[in-house]
């Protein structure tokens, strides 16, 4: 059960609040993904015209698929440790790290720790060519 709170309007702004601990996650079931769950905190269906905010949980030993696309990511690692492979470079990442992943760059998040890794990922709701971004 997803708890969605429509907060009082402030200067015509109807805000939405969702708590990740109260949301059901959706398994990321694409080739190359392992042990990844996503929760959409805000997206196009909520009336977000520009950006979507997604929460990812990557289990120990799990990874996102290695992929690339035209849009960028802004990422905040909330907890855990792992690696980000981006454009052929691999860096260690951990809770508190803010990351920028440029568009058109091959990338993958990997959990190399014994605990789960969580991160927020901000993406545009539409790609530069006007198509909807998956998971937005």
PDB file of C-alpha atoms in Angstrom:
ATOM      1  CA  UNK A   1       0.000   0.000   0.000  1.00  0.00           C
ATOM      2  CA  UNK A   2       1.437   3.358  -1.016  1.00  0.00           C
ATOM      3  CA  UNK A   3       0.786   6.301   1.255  1.00  0.00           C
ATOM      4  CA  UNK A   4       0.470   9.494  -0.764  1.00  0.00           C
ATOM      5  CA  UNK A   5      -0.076  12.744   1.056  1.00  0.00           C
ATOM      6  CA  UNK A   6      -1.337  15.746  -0.847  1.00  0.00           C
ATOM      7  CA  UNK A   7      -0.194  18.627   1.270  1.00  0.00           C
ATOM      8  CA  UNK A   8      -2.138  21.889   1.536  1.00  0.00           C
ATOM      9  CA  UNK A   9      -1.759  24.255  -1.357  1.00  0.00           C
ATOM     10  CA  UNK A  10       0.819  26.981  -0.827  1.00  0.00           C
ATOM     11  CA  UNK A  11       0.614  29.766  -3.388  1.00  0.00           C
ATOM     12  CA  UNK A  12      -1.094  27.321  -5.749  1.00  0.00           C
ATOM     13  CA  UNK A  13       1.470  24.555  -5.198  1.00  0.00           C
ATOM     14  CA  UNK A  14       0.007  21.122  -4.471  1.00  0.00           C
ATOM     15  CA  UNK A  15       2.890  19.186  -2.988  1.00  0.00           C
ATOM     16  CA  UNK A  16       3.189  15.414  -2.727  1.00  0.00           C
ATOM     17  CA  UNK A  17       4.962  13.591   0.080  1.00  0.00           C
ATOM     18  CA  UNK A  18       5.850   9.903  -0.066  1.00  0.00           C
ATOM     19  CA  UNK A  19       7.911   7.977   2.453  1.00  0.00           C
ATOM     20  CA  UNK A  20      10.130   5.288   0.920  1.00  0.00           C
ATOM     21  CA  UNK A  21       9.636   3.025   3.940  1.00  0.00           C
ATOM     22  CA  UNK A  22       5.890   2.939   3.188  1.00  0.00           C
ATOM     23  CA  UNK A  23       6.185   2.219  -0.549  1.00  0.00           C
ATOM     24  CA  UNK A  24       6.266  -1.050  -2.468  1.00  0.00           C
ATOM     25  CA  UNK A  25       9.296  -1.404  -4.703  1.00  0.00           C
ATOM     26  CA  UNK A  26       9.322  -2.738  -8.247  1.00  0.00           C
ATOM     27  CA  UNK A  27      12.039  -5.211  -9.205  1.00  0.00           C
ATOM     28  CA  UNK A  28      14.206  -3.954 -12.061  1.00  0.00           C
ATOM     29  CA  UNK A  29      13.905  -6.865 -14.474  1.00  0.00           C
ATOM     30  CA  UNK A  30      16.080  -6.026 -17.449  1.00  0.00           C
ATOM     31  CA  UNK A  31      19.109  -7.865 -18.812  1.00  0.00           C
ATOM     32  CA  UNK A  32      22.170  -7.154 -16.703  1.00  0.00           C
ATOM     33  CA  UNK A  33      20.289  -6.055 -13.566  1.00  0.00           C
ATOM     34  CA  UNK A  34      20.651  -8.138 -10.417  1.00  0.00           C
ATOM     35  CA  UNK A  35      19.046  -7.542  -7.018  1.00  0.00           C
ATOM     36  CA  UNK A  36      17.728  -4.042  -7.804  1.00  0.00           C
ATOM     37  CA  UNK A  37      14.417  -2.546  -6.654  1.00  0.00           C
ATOM     38  CA  UNK A  38      13.060   0.866  -7.678  1.00  0.00           C
ATOM     39  CA  UNK A  39      10.489   3.166  -6.072  1.00  0.00           C
ATOM     40  CA  UNK A  40       9.189   6.196  -7.983  1.00  0.00           C
ATOM     41  CA  UNK A  41       8.871   9.047  -5.483  1.00  0.00           C
ATOM     42  CA  UNK A  42       7.682  11.645  -7.994  1.00  0.00           C
ATOM     43  CA  UNK A  43       7.280  11.524 -11.744  1.00  0.00           C
ATOM     44  CA  UNK A  44       5.293  12.484 -14.787  1.00  0.00           C
ATOM     45  CA  UNK A  45       2.068  10.840 -13.549  1.00  0.00           C
ATOM     46  CA  UNK A  46       2.268  13.075 -10.459  1.00  0.00           C
ATOM     47  CA  UNK A  47       2.350  16.160 -12.642  1.00  0.00           C
ATOM     48  CA  UNK A  48       6.127  16.615 -12.507  1.00  0.00           C
ATOM     49  CA  UNK A  49       6.800  18.391 -15.820  1.00  0.00           C
ATOM     50  CA  UNK A  50      10.580  18.188 -15.861  1.00  0.00           C
ATOM     51  CA  UNK A  51      12.206  15.686 -13.469  1.00  0.00           C
ATOM     52  CA  UNK A  52      11.492  12.344 -11.815  1.00  0.00           C
ATOM     53  CA  UNK A  53      12.936  11.250  -8.471  1.00  0.00           C
ATOM     54  CA  UNK A  54      13.587   7.529  -8.083  1.00  0.00           C
ATOM     55  CA  UNK A  55      14.859   5.510  -5.114  1.00  0.00           C
ATOM     56  CA  UNK A  56      16.972   2.429  -5.821  1.00  0.00           C
ATOM     57  CA  UNK A  57      17.899  -0.379  -3.452  1.00  0.00           C
ATOM     58  CA  UNK A  58      20.734  -2.624  -4.639  1.00  0.00           C
ATOM     59  CA  UNK A  59      21.223  -5.812  -2.644  1.00  0.00           C
ATOM     60  CA  UNK A  60      24.684  -7.078  -1.690  1.00  0.00           C
ATOM     61  CA  UNK A  61      26.391  -8.291  -4.876  1.00  0.00           C
ATOM     62  CA  UNK A  62      23.702  -6.673  -7.043  1.00  0.00           C
ATOM     63  CA  UNK A  63      24.063  -4.220  -9.910  1.00  0.00           C
ATOM     64  CA  UNK A  64      22.149  -2.058 -12.321  1.00  0.00           C
ATOM     65  CA  UNK A  65      22.472  -2.968 -15.997  1.00  0.00           C
ATOM     66  CA  UNK A  66      25.453  -1.516 -17.845  1.00  0.00           C
ATOM     67  CA  UNK A  67      23.746   0.919 -20.202  1.00  0.00           C
ATOM     68  CA  UNK A  68      23.751   4.380 -21.757  1.00  0.00           C
ATOM     69  CA  UNK A  69      21.107   6.845 -22.900  1.00  0.00           C
ATOM     70  CA  UNK A  70      20.924  10.508 -23.939  1.00  0.00           C
ATOM     71  CA  UNK A  71      19.902  11.914 -20.537  1.00  0.00           C
ATOM     72  CA  UNK A  72      22.011  12.655 -17.482  1.00  0.00           C
ATOM     73  CA  UNK A  73      21.584  11.405 -13.906  1.00  0.00           C
ATOM     74  CA  UNK A  74      22.046  13.276 -10.665  1.00  0.00           C
ATOM     75  CA  UNK A  75      22.521  10.733  -7.872  1.00  0.00           C
ATOM     76  CA  UNK A  76      22.732  10.904  -4.088  1.00  0.00           C
ATOM     77  CA  UNK A  77      23.987   7.733  -2.400  1.00  0.00           C
ATOM     78  CA  UNK A  78      21.959   7.416   0.802  1.00  0.00           C
ATOM     79  CA  UNK A  79      23.607   4.383   2.365  1.00  0.00           C
ATOM     80  CA  UNK A  80      25.926   1.501   1.672  1.00  0.00           C
ATOM     81  CA  UNK A  81      29.016   1.194  -0.463  1.00  0.00           C
ATOM     82  CA  UNK A  82      29.760   0.165  -3.990  1.00  0.00           C
ATOM     83  CA  UNK A  83      31.205   1.236  -7.305  1.00  0.00           C
ATOM     84  CA  UNK A  84      30.121   3.401 -10.184  1.00  0.00           C
ATOM     85  CA  UNK A  85      31.547   2.517 -13.566  1.00  0.00           C
ATOM     86  CA  UNK A  86      31.161   5.515 -15.841  1.00  0.00           C
ATOM     87  CA  UNK A  87      32.791   5.978 -19.226  1.00  0.00           C
ATOM     88  CA  UNK A  88      35.289   3.194 -18.530  1.00  0.00           C
ATOM     89  CA  UNK A  89      36.386   4.636 -15.157  1.00  0.00           C
ATOM     90  CA  UNK A  90      35.475   2.875 -11.890  1.00  0.00           C
ATOM     91  CA  UNK A  91      35.169   4.854  -8.654  1.00  0.00           C
ATOM     92  CA  UNK A  92      34.256   3.788  -5.123  1.00  0.00           C
ATOM     93  CA  UNK A  93      30.980   5.289  -3.852  1.00  0.00           C
ATOM     94  CA  UNK A  94      29.382   5.399  -0.404  1.00  0.00           C
ATOM     95  CA  UNK A  95      26.565   6.999   1.569  1.00  0.00           C
ATOM     96  CA  UNK A  96      26.677  10.788   1.319  1.00  0.00           C
ATOM     97  CA  UNK A  97      28.253  10.891  -2.148  1.00  0.00           C
ATOM     98  CA  UNK A  98      26.637  13.117  -4.767  1.00  0.00           C
ATOM     99  CA  UNK A  99      27.261  11.988  -8.345  1.00  0.00           C
ATOM    100  CA  UNK A 100      26.746  13.358 -11.840  1.00  0.00           C
ATOM    101  CA  UNK A 101      26.521  10.850 -14.687  1.00  0.00           C
ATOM    102  CA  UNK A 102      26.569  12.600 -18.097  1.00  0.00           C
ATOM    103  CA  UNK A 103      24.231  11.578 -20.887  1.00  0.00           C
ATOM    104  CA  UNK A 104      25.474   9.266 -23.640  1.00  0.00           C
ATOM    105  CA  UNK A 105      27.936   7.639 -21.224  1.00  0.00           C
ATOM    106  CA  UNK A 106      28.066   3.894 -20.514  1.00  0.00           C
ATOM    107  CA  UNK A 107      27.507   3.420 -16.768  1.00  0.00           C
ATOM    108  CA  UNK A 108      26.646   0.874 -14.076  1.00  0.00           C
ATOM    109  CA  UNK A 109      26.142   0.932 -10.291  1.00  0.00           C
ATOM    110  CA  UNK A 110      27.460  -2.103  -8.380  1.00  0.00           C
ATOM    111  CA  UNK A 111      27.083  -3.003  -4.713  1.00  0.00           C
ATOM    112  CA  UNK A 112      30.402  -4.439  -3.550  1.00  0.00           C
ATOM    113  CA  UNK A 113      29.542  -4.526   0.161  1.00  0.00           C
ATOM    114  CA  UNK A 114      27.815  -7.042   2.422  1.00  0.00           C
ATOM    115  CA  UNK A 115      24.940  -4.619   3.104  1.00  0.00           C
ATOM    116  CA  UNK A 116      22.366  -3.108   0.775  1.00  0.00           C
ATOM    117  CA  UNK A 117      23.122   0.148  -1.037  1.00  0.00           C
ATOM    118  CA  UNK A 118      20.473   2.838  -1.527  1.00  0.00           C
ATOM    119  CA  UNK A 119      20.520   5.891  -3.760  1.00  0.00           C
ATOM    120  CA  UNK A 120      18.244   8.560  -5.169  1.00  0.00           C
ATOM    121  CA  UNK A 121      18.436   9.149  -8.903  1.00  0.00           C
ATOM    122  CA  UNK A 122      17.015  12.242 -10.603  1.00  0.00           C
ATOM    123  CA  UNK A 123      16.266  11.996 -14.328  1.00  0.00           C
ATOM    124  CA  UNK A 124      14.264  14.068 -16.812  1.00  0.00           C
ATOM    125  CA  UNK A 125      10.742  12.804 -17.446  1.00  0.00           C
ATOM    126  CA  UNK A 126      11.381  13.054 -21.189  1.00  0.00           C
ATOM    127  CA  UNK A 127      14.508  12.299 -23.182  1.00  0.00           C
ATOM    128  CA  UNK A 128      16.022  14.965 -25.458  1.00  0.00           C
ATOM    129  CA  UNK A 129      14.216  13.330 -28.389  1.00  0.00           C
ATOM    130  CA  UNK A 130      10.834  13.725 -26.644  1.00  0.00           C
ATOM    131  CA  UNK A 131      10.292  10.118 -25.534  1.00  0.00           C
ATOM    132  CA  UNK A 132       9.326   9.229 -21.971  1.00  0.00           C
ATOM    133  CA  UNK A 133      12.287   8.161 -19.798  1.00  0.00           C
ATOM    134  CA  UNK A 134      11.769   4.645 -18.359  1.00  0.00           C
ATOM    135  CA  UNK A 135      10.894   4.711 -14.668  1.00  0.00           C
ATOM    136  CA  UNK A 136       9.845   8.359 -14.701  1.00  0.00           C
TER     137      UNK A 136
END
